Short mmCIF file of C-alpha atoms in Angstrom, two decimals:
data_model
loop_
_atom_site.label_atom_id
_atom_site.label_comp_id
_atom_site.label_asym_id
_atom_site.label_seq_id
_atom_site.Cartn_x
_atom_site.Cartn_y
_atom_site.Cartn_z
CA MET A 1 66.43 94.45 196.78
CA CYS A 2 67.14 91.09 198.32
CA LEU A 3 67.15 89.75 201.91
CA PHE A 4 69.34 86.73 202.42
CA GLN A 5 69.52 84.53 205.51
CA LEU A 6 72.31 82.01 205.52
CA CYS A 7 72.14 79.45 208.30
CA GLY A 8 75.03 77.24 207.12
CA LEU A 9 77.23 76.46 204.19
CA VAL A 10 75.44 74.36 201.56
CA ARG A 11 76.99 72.73 198.46
CA TYR A 12 73.72 71.57 196.95
CA MET A 13 70.09 71.84 197.85
CA GLU A 14 66.77 71.77 196.10
CA CYS A 15 64.59 74.86 196.16
CA GLY A 16 60.83 74.75 196.15
CA PRO A 17 58.80 77.00 193.83
CA PRO A 18 58.90 80.73 194.73
CA ARG A 19 55.97 82.02 196.80
CA VAL A 20 54.63 85.51 196.46
CA ASN A 21 53.91 87.13 199.76
CA ASP A 22 53.23 90.82 199.13
CA LYS A 23 51.82 91.28 202.58
CA LEU A 24 55.26 90.46 204.01
CA MET A 25 57.52 92.10 201.40
CA ARG A 26 55.27 95.00 200.45
CA PHE A 27 54.04 95.72 203.92
CA PHE A 28 53.60 99.39 203.12
CA ASP A 29 50.81 98.58 200.67
CA HIS A 30 48.85 96.86 203.46
CA CYS A 31 49.38 99.41 206.18
CA GLU A 32 46.39 101.70 206.41
CA LYS A 33 48.10 104.24 208.64
CA PHE A 34 51.04 104.61 206.28
CA LEU A 35 48.76 104.88 203.26
CA THR A 36 46.61 107.52 204.88
CA GLU A 37 49.17 109.58 206.78
CA VAL A 38 52.09 109.37 204.37
CA GLU A 39 51.39 107.86 200.91
CA LYS A 40 48.13 109.69 200.22
CA ASN A 41 48.83 112.71 202.43
CA ALA A 42 49.50 115.76 200.32
CA THR A 43 51.47 117.45 203.13
CA ALA A 44 53.61 114.45 204.16
CA LEU A 45 56.44 115.43 201.76
CA TYR A 46 56.35 119.10 202.69
CA HIS A 47 60.14 119.34 202.98
CA VAL A 48 60.59 117.80 199.54
CA GLU A 49 58.32 120.41 197.93
CA ALA A 50 59.84 123.25 199.99
CA PHE A 51 63.38 122.28 198.88
CA LYS A 52 62.28 122.33 195.26
CA THR A 53 61.51 126.01 195.59
CA GLY A 54 64.47 126.79 197.86
CA PRO A 55 67.63 128.67 196.91
CA GLU A 56 69.76 125.60 196.18
CA MET A 57 67.33 124.29 193.51
CA GLN A 58 66.58 127.72 192.15
CA ASN A 59 70.30 128.21 191.50
CA ILE A 60 70.35 125.00 189.45
CA LEU A 61 67.27 126.08 187.51
CA LYS A 62 69.04 129.31 186.49
CA LYS A 63 72.24 127.57 185.53
CA VAL A 64 70.53 124.93 183.43
CA ALA A 65 68.32 127.54 181.76
CA ALA A 66 71.38 129.52 180.83
CA THR A 67 73.20 126.42 179.48
CA LEU A 68 70.17 125.35 177.43
CA GLN A 69 69.40 128.91 176.44
CA VAL A 70 65.75 128.66 177.45
CA PRO A 71 63.69 130.91 179.70
CA VAL A 72 64.05 129.90 183.33
CA ASN A 73 60.22 130.01 183.69
CA ASP A 74 60.06 127.08 181.20
CA LEU A 75 61.85 124.82 183.73
CA ASN A 76 60.91 123.50 187.12
CA ALA A 77 62.42 121.20 189.75
CA ASP A 78 60.67 118.10 188.37
CA LEU A 79 62.05 118.64 184.86
CA ILE A 80 65.54 119.15 186.33
CA GLN A 81 65.14 115.81 188.18
CA VAL A 82 64.16 114.03 184.99
CA ALA A 83 67.27 115.32 183.21
CA PHE A 84 69.46 114.33 186.15
CA PHE A 85 67.94 110.85 186.41
CA THR A 86 68.41 110.40 182.66
CA CYS A 87 72.08 111.23 183.10
CA SER A 88 72.48 108.95 186.20
CA PHE A 89 70.50 105.99 184.76
CA ASP A 90 72.48 105.97 181.49
CA LEU A 91 75.74 106.19 183.40
CA ALA A 92 74.87 103.50 185.93
CA ILE A 93 73.12 101.00 183.68
CA LYS A 94 74.66 101.50 180.28
CA GLY A 95 77.99 103.09 181.15
CA VAL A 96 77.04 105.87 178.73
CA ASN A 97 77.81 109.54 179.48
CA SER A 98 74.50 111.13 178.47
CA PRO A 99 74.52 114.66 177.03
CA TRP A 100 72.28 115.59 179.98
CA CYS A 101 75.25 115.05 182.25
CA ASP A 102 76.95 118.06 180.68
CA VAL A 103 74.40 120.44 182.12
CA PHE A 104 75.25 119.53 185.70
CA ASP A 105 78.35 119.93 187.82
CA ILE A 106 79.31 118.15 191.10
CA ASP A 107 77.59 120.74 193.26
CA ASP A 108 74.39 120.35 191.32
CA ALA A 109 74.61 116.57 191.76
CA LYS A 110 74.94 117.02 195.53
CA VAL A 111 71.88 119.17 195.67
CA LEU A 112 69.80 116.76 193.55
CA GLU A 113 71.03 113.86 195.65
CA TYR A 114 69.79 115.65 198.76
CA LEU A 115 66.43 116.27 197.11
CA ASN A 116 66.02 112.54 196.53
CA ASP A 117 67.25 111.74 200.00
CA LEU A 118 64.64 114.09 201.39
CA LYS A 119 61.92 112.11 199.66
CA GLN A 120 63.22 108.73 200.87
CA TYR A 121 63.75 110.03 204.40
CA TRP A 122 60.20 111.32 204.77
CA LYS A 123 58.47 108.54 202.88
CA ARG A 124 60.51 105.44 203.74
CA GLY A 125 62.91 106.44 206.52
CA TYR A 126 62.91 108.35 209.79
CA GLY A 127 60.56 111.12 208.76
CA TYR A 128 57.47 109.38 210.20
CA THR A 129 57.48 106.56 212.78
CA ILE A 130 55.02 104.46 210.80
CA ASN A 131 57.46 104.23 207.88
CA SER A 132 59.65 101.86 209.81
CA ARG A 133 57.15 100.38 212.31
CA SER A 134 55.13 99.02 209.36
CA SER A 135 58.05 96.63 208.66
CA CYS A 136 57.86 94.87 212.03
CA THR A 137 56.33 91.71 210.53
CA LEU A 138 59.20 91.29 208.08
CA PHE A 139 61.78 91.85 210.83
CA GLN A 140 60.12 89.30 213.01
CA ASP A 141 59.89 86.85 210.09
CA ILE A 142 63.68 87.03 209.71
CA PHE A 143 64.26 86.10 213.30
CA GLN A 144 61.68 83.32 213.21
CA HIS A 145 63.81 81.62 210.50
CA LEU A 146 66.98 82.15 212.52
CA ASP A 147 65.26 80.83 215.68
CA LYS A 148 64.22 77.69 213.81
CA ALA A 149 67.80 77.11 212.56
CA VAL A 150 69.15 77.54 216.14
CA GLU A 151 66.61 75.11 217.54
CA GLN A 152 67.31 72.50 214.92
CA LYS A 153 71.02 72.80 215.48
CA GLN A 154 70.59 72.45 219.24
CA ARG A 155 68.65 69.20 218.64
CA SER A 156 71.33 67.96 216.21
CA GLN A 157 68.84 68.03 213.41
CA PRO A 158 69.63 69.03 209.82
CA ILE A 159 68.82 72.61 209.04
CA SER A 160 65.59 72.45 207.03
CA SER A 161 66.12 75.87 205.39
CA PRO A 162 69.83 76.65 205.26
CA VAL A 163 69.18 79.61 202.96
CA ILE A 164 66.16 81.93 202.89
CA LEU A 165 65.85 84.34 199.96
CA GLN A 166 63.35 87.20 200.03
CA PHE A 167 63.02 89.63 197.16
CA GLY A 168 61.59 93.10 197.34
CA HIS A 169 62.50 96.72 196.52
CA ALA A 170 64.31 99.64 198.06
CA GLU A 171 60.95 100.58 199.56
CA THR A 172 61.19 97.37 201.51
CA LEU A 173 64.79 97.67 202.67
CA LEU A 174 64.87 101.35 203.77
CA PRO A 175 62.03 101.00 206.39
CA LEU A 176 63.63 97.81 207.71
CA LEU A 177 67.08 99.40 208.16
CA SER A 178 65.41 102.42 209.81
CA LEU A 179 63.57 100.07 212.13
CA MET A 180 66.90 98.56 213.14
CA GLY A 181 68.38 102.02 213.81
CA TYR A 182 70.79 102.33 210.90
CA PHE A 183 71.86 105.56 209.19
CA LYS A 184 70.08 107.83 211.64
CA ASP A 185 71.35 111.36 211.83
CA LYS A 186 71.23 113.52 214.98
CA GLU A 187 68.97 116.05 213.28
CA PRO A 188 66.22 115.23 210.77
CA LEU A 189 66.71 116.06 207.10
CA THR A 190 64.67 119.16 206.21
CA ALA A 191 64.35 121.62 203.38
CA TYR A 192 66.30 124.20 205.36
CA ASN A 193 69.45 122.37 206.60
CA TYR A 194 71.13 121.18 203.38
CA LYS A 195 74.52 122.61 204.25
CA GLU A 196 74.43 121.18 207.80
CA GLN A 197 73.54 117.74 206.32
CA MET A 198 76.45 117.62 203.90
CA HIS A 199 78.03 114.77 205.91
CA ARG A 200 74.76 112.97 206.76
CA LYS A 201 74.49 109.27 207.28
CA PHE A 202 71.19 108.89 205.45
CA ARG A 203 72.25 108.72 201.82
CA SER A 204 69.75 106.55 199.99
CA GLY A 205 71.90 106.11 196.93
CA HIS A 206 74.59 104.49 199.05
CA ILE A 207 72.24 102.53 201.26
CA VAL A 208 69.98 101.06 198.51
CA PRO A 209 71.74 101.24 195.17
CA TYR A 210 70.81 98.94 192.30
CA ALA A 211 70.62 95.29 193.38
CA SER A 212 70.93 96.27 197.03
CA ASN A 213 70.78 93.47 199.51
CA LEU A 214 70.82 92.75 203.26
CA ILE A 215 72.28 89.45 204.49
CA PHE A 216 72.00 87.85 207.94
CA VAL A 217 74.56 85.12 208.52
CA LEU A 218 74.09 82.77 211.46
CA TYR A 219 77.20 81.03 212.71
CA HIS A 220 77.41 77.99 214.91
CA CYS A 221 80.63 77.79 216.88
CA GLU A 222 81.55 74.19 217.79
CA ASN A 223 84.14 75.10 220.45
CA ALA A 224 82.01 77.64 222.32
CA LYS A 225 82.54 77.73 226.11
CA THR A 226 78.94 78.59 226.89
CA PRO A 227 75.57 77.97 225.24
CA LYS A 228 75.30 81.73 224.62
CA GLU A 229 78.53 81.73 222.63
CA GLN A 230 77.42 78.93 220.34
CA PHE A 231 75.44 81.10 217.93
CA ARG A 232 76.56 84.41 216.43
CA VAL A 233 75.18 86.66 213.73
CA GLN A 234 76.88 88.88 211.17
CA MET A 235 75.10 91.21 208.79
CA LEU A 236 76.14 92.46 205.40
CA LEU A 237 74.71 95.32 203.40
CA ASN A 238 75.35 95.24 199.69
CA GLU A 239 77.97 92.50 200.29
CA LYS A 240 79.88 94.64 202.78
CA VAL A 241 80.09 93.82 206.46
CA LEU A 242 77.61 95.98 208.43
CA PRO A 243 78.61 96.99 211.96
CA LEU A 244 75.88 96.69 214.57
CA ALA A 245 73.60 99.67 214.80
CA TYR A 246 74.37 100.01 218.51
CA SER A 247 78.06 99.04 218.52
CA PRO A 248 81.11 99.20 216.26
CA GLU A 249 81.34 95.44 216.52
CA THR A 250 80.56 93.45 213.33
CA VAL A 251 79.51 90.18 214.98
CA SER A 252 77.05 89.68 217.80
CA PHE A 253 76.02 86.76 219.98
CA TYR A 254 72.60 85.85 218.61
CA GLU A 255 71.06 86.09 222.09
CA ASP A 256 72.43 89.66 222.50
CA LEU A 257 71.11 90.68 219.12
CA LYS A 258 67.65 89.42 220.00
CA ASN A 259 67.78 91.18 223.35
CA HIS A 260 68.69 94.52 221.75
CA TYR A 261 65.64 94.24 219.46
CA LYS A 262 63.40 92.71 222.14
CA ASP A 263 60.78 95.51 221.85
CA ILE A 264 60.37 95.00 218.11
CA LEU A 265 60.37 91.20 218.30
CA GLN A 266 57.89 90.99 221.18
CA SER A 267 55.79 94.14 221.25
CA CYS A 268 55.57 95.47 217.67
CA GLN A 269 52.32 94.20 216.15
CA THR A 270 51.82 95.43 212.58
CA SER A 271 48.04 95.21 212.88
CA GLU A 272 48.15 97.62 215.81
CA GLU A 273 50.87 99.85 214.39
CA CYS A 274 48.97 100.25 211.12
CA GLU A 275 45.56 100.87 212.65
CA LEU A 276 44.21 104.38 212.20
CA ALA A 277 43.25 106.25 215.32
CA LYS A 278 39.53 106.33 215.65
CA ALA A 279 38.11 109.80 215.53
CA ASN A 280 35.79 110.75 218.37
CA SER A 281 32.27 110.73 217.05
CA THR A 282 29.38 112.55 218.55
CA SER A 283 25.72 112.34 217.68
CA ASP A 284 22.95 114.76 218.41
CA GLU A 285 20.01 113.33 220.33
CA LEU A 286 16.53 114.84 219.92
#
């Protein structure tokens, strides 16, 4: 996963050595509340485990067992997922149609896609508020770079960092997009509403495929009539224009975009968001 910020068109520039900042790009590893309430919480992925034993997955177990001519009790949902991932990885990376693909049909693929989406939803997406709120620092960092470019342009100074490249994983991008309000369904994804979610927005395989990326492009308009109209922002997800989360428009005045996310930019403090609630302690006095 990559995050790009382009603040101008550059033909040539020198790049300094890369800097590792895991606290910024792997914020989830440094968020105690997320680690305690989600990552290490055995019940956090309840809907994932419930779906594994639900009717949709049980039907696949029976079909695959019959195809492989093995007792159905020898299989479980985790083994089925391994087979499906083997099929999908070989197809996506090598362009090879694995023999494991032959044991699944399109309906099976939809069910297994939903199973994976459930995991991403509850662990990285809208399932728990802390999933997205833990990414506040990264979101604010993006706008700090954009602010700096705007300020330098207003002062007729050269843009010191025309391009900012940040590299992470899908685990970095999904919380950030959720924080921004993208791909949110009216109803949460659960183990019990698979059919109702057939046309869901939250499809992790489409949102964060291989080499997924999110790009913020800052434009300076020379002929703007007002100072507000001078700077505009466009976002692209996986090299495709991404409409605003709150509007069908694809370009926003920079000032309007900042105003929409004012709460996150001004009030979201990762240290506070990630702090565990202190349990009330009592002590007996003799």
